[in-house]
Every structure is written in C-alpha cells, then in structure tokens.
C-alpha atoms as a PDB file:
ATOM      1  CA  MET A   1       0.000   0.000   0.000  1.00  0.00           C
ATOM      2  CA  THR A   2       1.421   3.371  -1.020  1.00  0.00           C
ATOM      3  CA  SER A   3       1.563   6.100   1.610  1.00  0.00           C
ATOM      4  CA  ILE A   4       0.173   9.606   1.135  1.00  0.00           C
ATOM      5  CA  LYS A   5       3.746  10.880   0.905  1.00  0.00           C
ATOM      6  CA  GLY A   6       4.417   8.322  -1.820  1.00  0.00           C
ATOM      7  CA  LYS A   7       1.336   9.430  -3.746  1.00  0.00           C
ATOM      8  CA  THR A   8       2.443  13.074  -3.489  1.00  0.00           C
ATOM      9  CA  ILE A   9       5.828  12.187  -4.930  1.00  0.00           C
ATOM     10  CA  ASP A  10       4.142  10.168  -7.697  1.00  0.00           C
ATOM     11  CA  PHE A  11       1.885  13.112  -8.620  1.00  0.00           C
ATOM     12  CA  PHE A  12       4.845  15.501  -8.553  1.00  0.00           C
ATOM     13  CA  GLU A  13       7.016  13.275 -10.754  1.00  0.00           C
ATOM     14  CA  SER A  14       4.133  12.681 -13.162  1.00  0.00           C
ATOM     15  CA  ALA A  15       3.424  16.413 -13.339  1.00  0.00           C
ATOM     16  CA  LYS A  16       7.084  17.111 -14.099  1.00  0.00           C
ATOM     17  CA  LEU A  17       7.007  14.591 -16.933  1.00  0.00           C
ATOM     18  CA  LEU A  18       3.802  16.040 -18.353  1.00  0.00           C
ATOM     19  CA  TYR A  19       4.339  19.768 -17.961  1.00  0.00           C
ATOM     20  CA  LEU A  20       7.961  20.742 -17.256  1.00  0.00           C
ATOM     21  CA  GLU A  21       8.851  21.276 -20.922  1.00  0.00           C
ATOM     22  CA  LYS A  22       5.718  23.369 -21.412  1.00  0.00           C
ATOM     23  CA  ALA A  23       6.632  25.366 -18.277  1.00  0.00           C
ATOM     24  CA  LYS A  24      10.090  26.079 -19.712  1.00  0.00           C
ATOM     25  CA  GLY A  25       8.477  27.287 -22.938  1.00  0.00           C
ATOM     26  CA  ILE A  26       6.176  29.603 -21.004  1.00  0.00           C
ATOM     27  CA  LEU A  27       9.148  31.031 -19.109  1.00  0.00           C
ATOM     28  CA  ALA A  28      10.862  31.815 -22.397  1.00  0.00           C
ATOM     29  CA  GLU A  29       7.948  33.821 -23.776  1.00  0.00           C
ATOM     30  CA  GLU A  30       6.773  36.863 -21.816  1.00  0.00           C
ATOM     31  CA  GLY A  31       3.287  36.880 -23.376  1.00  0.00           C
ATOM     32  CA  GLN A  32       2.631  33.281 -22.397  1.00  0.00           C
ATOM     33  CA  LEU A  33       3.845  33.904 -18.850  1.00  0.00           C
ATOM     34  CA  LYS A  34       1.569  36.929 -18.500  1.00  0.00           C
ATOM     35  CA  LYS A  35      -1.380  34.905 -19.799  1.00  0.00           C
ATOM     36  CA  LEU A  36      -0.608  32.092 -17.332  1.00  0.00           C
ATOM     37  CA  MET A  37      -0.440  34.555 -14.424  1.00  0.00           C
ATOM     38  CA  GLU A  38      -3.839  35.961 -15.429  1.00  0.00           C
ATOM     39  CA  ARG A  39      -5.336  32.459 -15.638  1.00  0.00           C
ATOM     40  CA  VAL A  40      -3.962  31.606 -12.187  1.00  0.00           C
ATOM     41  CA  ALA A  41      -5.403  34.814 -10.693  1.00  0.00           C
ATOM     42  CA  LYS A  42      -8.819  34.060 -12.202  1.00  0.00           C
ATOM     43  CA  ARG A  43      -8.767  30.437 -11.042  1.00  0.00           C
ATOM     44  CA  ILE A  44      -7.760  31.458  -7.510  1.00  0.00           C
ATOM     45  CA  GLN A  45     -10.621  33.964  -7.484  1.00  0.00           C
ATOM     46  CA  ASP A  46     -13.065  31.323  -8.738  1.00  0.00           C
ATOM     47  CA  LEU A  47     -11.946  28.749  -6.156  1.00  0.00           C
ATOM     48  CA  LYS A  48     -11.024  30.923  -3.175  1.00  0.00           C
ATOM     49  CA  ASN A  49     -13.926  29.585  -1.087  1.00  0.00           C
ATOM     50  CA  HIS A  50     -13.408  25.969  -2.100  1.00  0.00           C
ATOM     51  CA  PRO A  51     -12.363  24.108   1.076  1.00  0.00           C
ATOM     52  CA  ARG A  52     -10.032  21.708  -0.748  1.00  0.00           C
ATOM     53  CA  ILE A  53      -8.076  24.520  -2.380  1.00  0.00           C
ATOM     54  CA  ASN A  54      -7.490  26.837   0.592  1.00  0.00           C
ATOM     55  CA  SER A  55      -4.193  25.198   1.573  1.00  0.00           C
ATOM     56  CA  ALA A  56      -2.797  25.767  -1.927  1.00  0.00           C
ATOM     57  CA  ILE A  57      -3.715  29.428  -2.319  1.00  0.00           C
ATOM     58  CA  GLU A  58      -0.867  30.854  -0.228  1.00  0.00           C
ATOM     59  CA  PRO A  59       1.854  28.821  -2.002  1.00  0.00           C
ATOM     60  CA  LEU A  60       0.364  29.824  -5.368  1.00  0.00           C
ATOM     61  CA  MET A  61       0.399  33.498  -4.384  1.00  0.00           C
ATOM     62  CA  ILE A  62       4.031  33.173  -3.282  1.00  0.00           C
ATOM     63  CA  PHE A  63       4.921  31.450  -6.575  1.00  0.00           C
ATOM     64  CA  LYS A  64       3.332  34.337  -8.495  1.00  0.00           C
ATOM     65  CA  ARG A  65       5.166  36.981  -6.451  1.00  0.00           C
ATOM     66  CA  MET A  66       8.491  35.170  -6.842  1.00  0.00           C
ATOM     67  CA  ILE A  67       8.129  34.965 -10.621  1.00  0.00           C
ATOM     68  CA  LYS A  68       7.051  38.601 -10.855  1.00  0.00           C
ATOM     69  CA  ALA A  69       9.985  39.792  -8.720  1.00  0.00           C
ATOM     70  CA  HIS A  70      12.390  37.771 -10.831  1.00  0.00           C
ATOM     71  CA  LYS A  71      10.961  39.020 -14.133  1.00  0.00           C
ATOM     72  CA  ASN A  72      11.126  42.611 -12.852  1.00  0.00           C
ATOM     73  CA  GLY A  73      14.805  42.098 -11.986  1.00  0.00           C
ATOM     74  CA  GLU A  74      14.181  42.683  -8.289  1.00  0.00           C
ATOM     75  CA  HIS A  75      15.000  39.218  -6.919  1.00  0.00           C
ATOM     76  CA  LYS A  76      16.928  36.519  -8.773  1.00  0.00           C
ATOM     77  CA  ILE A  77      15.645  32.952  -8.763  1.00  0.00           C
ATOM     78  CA  PRO A  78      17.556  29.963 -10.179  1.00  0.00           C
ATOM     79  CA  LEU A  79      16.281  28.694 -13.528  1.00  0.00           C
ATOM     80  CA  LYS A  80      15.359  25.288 -12.095  1.00  0.00           C
ATOM     81  CA  THR A  81      13.240  26.981  -9.414  1.00  0.00           C
ATOM     82  CA  GLN A  82      11.573  29.199 -12.007  1.00  0.00           C
ATOM     83  CA  GLY A  83      10.651  26.097 -13.987  1.00  0.00           C
ATOM     84  CA  LEU A  84       9.157  24.398 -10.933  1.00  0.00           C
ATOM     85  CA  LEU A  85       7.182  27.505  -9.952  1.00  0.00           C
ATOM     86  CA  VAL A  86       5.709  27.837 -13.437  1.00  0.00           C
ATOM     87  CA  LEU A  87       5.038  24.085 -13.445  1.00  0.00           C
ATOM     88  CA  GLY A  88       2.977  24.488 -10.259  1.00  0.00           C
ATOM     89  CA  LEU A  89       0.995  27.394 -11.682  1.00  0.00           C
ATOM     90  CA  LEU A  90       0.457  25.601 -14.972  1.00  0.00           C
ATOM     91  CA  TYR A  91      -0.685  22.412 -13.289  1.00  0.00           C
ATOM     92  CA  PHE A  92      -3.145  24.396 -11.176  1.00  0.00           C
ATOM     93  CA  VAL A  93      -4.896  25.929 -14.197  1.00  0.00           C
ATOM     94  CA  MET A  94      -5.014  22.767 -16.322  1.00  0.00           C
ATOM     95  CA  PRO A  95      -8.506  21.243 -15.992  1.00  0.00           C
ATOM     96  CA  PHE A  96      -7.409  17.876 -17.383  1.00  0.00           C
ATOM     97  CA  ASP A  97      -4.401  16.679 -15.442  1.00  0.00           C
ATOM     98  CA  LEU A  98      -3.697  13.401 -13.660  1.00  0.00           C
ATOM     99  CA  ILE A  99      -7.090  13.552 -11.922  1.00  0.00           C
ATOM    100  CA  PRO A 100      -9.459  15.903 -13.786  1.00  0.00           C
ATOM    101  CA  ASP A 101     -10.716  18.692 -11.514  1.00  0.00           C
ATOM    102  CA  PHE A 102     -14.394  18.011 -12.204  1.00  0.00           C
ATOM    103  CA  ILE A 103     -14.264  14.625 -10.425  1.00  0.00           C
ATOM    104  CA  PRO A 104     -15.969  15.140  -7.039  1.00  0.00           C
ATOM    105  CA  LEU A 105     -13.744  14.903  -3.942  1.00  0.00           C
ATOM    106  CA  LEU A 106     -10.665  13.738  -5.851  1.00  0.00           C
ATOM    107  CA  GLY A 107     -10.360  16.330  -8.607  1.00  0.00           C
ATOM    108  CA  TYR A 108      -8.170  18.749  -6.701  1.00  0.00           C
ATOM    109  CA  ALA A 109      -6.145  16.179  -4.739  1.00  0.00           C
ATOM    110  CA  ASP A 110      -3.441  15.938  -7.378  1.00  0.00           C
ATOM    111  CA  ASP A 111      -3.300  19.739  -7.769  1.00  0.00           C
ATOM    112  CA  LEU A 112      -2.747  20.137  -4.031  1.00  0.00           C
ATOM    113  CA  SER A 113      -0.174  17.356  -3.970  1.00  0.00           C
ATOM    114  CA  VAL A 114       1.822  18.848  -6.841  1.00  0.00           C
ATOM    115  CA  ILE A 115       1.679  22.418  -5.504  1.00  0.00           C
ATOM    116  CA  LEU A 116       2.695  21.395  -1.987  1.00  0.00           C
ATOM    117  CA  ALA A 117       5.468  19.119  -3.305  1.00  0.00           C
ATOM    118  CA  ILE A 118       6.865  21.996  -5.372  1.00  0.00           C
ATOM    119  CA  PHE A 119       6.572  24.317  -2.380  1.00  0.00           C
ATOM    120  CA  LYS A 120       8.592  21.840  -0.326  1.00  0.00           C
ATOM    121  CA  ALA A 121      11.138  21.298  -3.128  1.00  0.00           C
ATOM    122  CA  VAL A 122      11.848  25.039  -3.368  1.00  0.00           C
ATOM    123  CA  GLN A 123      11.438  25.798   0.353  1.00  0.00           C
ATOM    124  CA  ASP A 124      14.917  27.327   0.690  1.00  0.00           C
ATOM    125  CA  GLU A 125      14.281  29.717  -2.205  1.00  0.00           C
ATOM    126  CA  VAL A 126      10.812  30.518  -0.835  1.00  0.00           C
ATOM    127  CA  ASN A 127      12.244  31.349   2.600  1.00  0.00           C
ATOM    128  CA  GLU A 128      14.951  33.491   1.027  1.00  0.00           C
ATOM    129  CA  PHE A 129      12.346  35.291  -1.080  1.00  0.00           C
ATOM    130  CA  LEU A 130      10.039  35.907   1.882  1.00  0.00           C
ATOM    131  CA  GLU A 131      12.956  37.347   3.877  1.00  0.00           C
ATOM    132  CA  TRP A 132      13.863  39.576   0.934  1.00  0.00           C
ATOM    133  CA  GLU A 133      10.222  40.613   0.563  1.00  0.00           C
ATOM    134  CA  LYS A 134       9.962  41.424   4.279  1.00  0.00           C
ATOM    135  CA  SER A 135      13.135  43.532   4.136  1.00  0.00           C
ATOM    136  CA  ARG A 136      11.621  45.747   1.452  1.00  0.00           C
ATOM    137  CA  PHE A 137       8.883  47.116   3.717  1.00  0.00           C
END
C-alpha cells in the first residue's frame, strides 16, 4: 500500500514529466507567462472559497510573487526553481491533469499534492524570497 507521501511524490514526478517542458516554454515567452499569471489569478478567485483549495492558495500566491519579482529584476531565482514555480501554476490551471478537476472529492487532490510538493522542493528559495520581501517594507 502506497503512503500519502508516496502518492504526493508520484503526482509531482508525473506532473514534471507532463508539464515541465511546457513550463520552460512559457518562461521563455513573456506573453505566455503573462497569460498564465492571469489564468492563475482568475482560477484562484473562482476557487477561493473551495475548502479543498485553501491550503494551496498561499503557495500559489508566493509562486506568483516570486516569478514577478524575478521578471522585474528585483530578486533573482535559479532557472530550475523558475521552472518548478511555473510548473505548479500551470498544473493548477489545467482542468485535465492526472485527476481531472471536475471529479468530485478527488479532482483537486493531485493539484494540491503537486503544488505542496513543489513548495517543499523550493522551500529554501521561498524562505529566502520571503525574507527579501519582508526587508523591502
């Protein structure tokens, strides 16, 4: 029997296989990145009261701020981290992923698993960013 942690890793690895190349392409094209950020903002707004999504909203908002700060030249983020952040945002807005979002109870489980796995994978960069962000105010 696979543990929850094992399932999270499986979802994360599967998401990387499915979407990492697309995420890299989005990073390379400013227009696509802007469009993705708009889609994420709309999806967060649409789902902000959804109980299964609440735990993913804060990491998603941090991912967006990190990418924006990097693109504005304010805070540098390693390329690998940029790819993972965009992967998380992309996975969140894709309606047909490993478990389609319209499936009751399960539809958002893979989204949450992938987002939280990415958050954990880039935790050092996130902490560094949050410290930098705090120092600005």
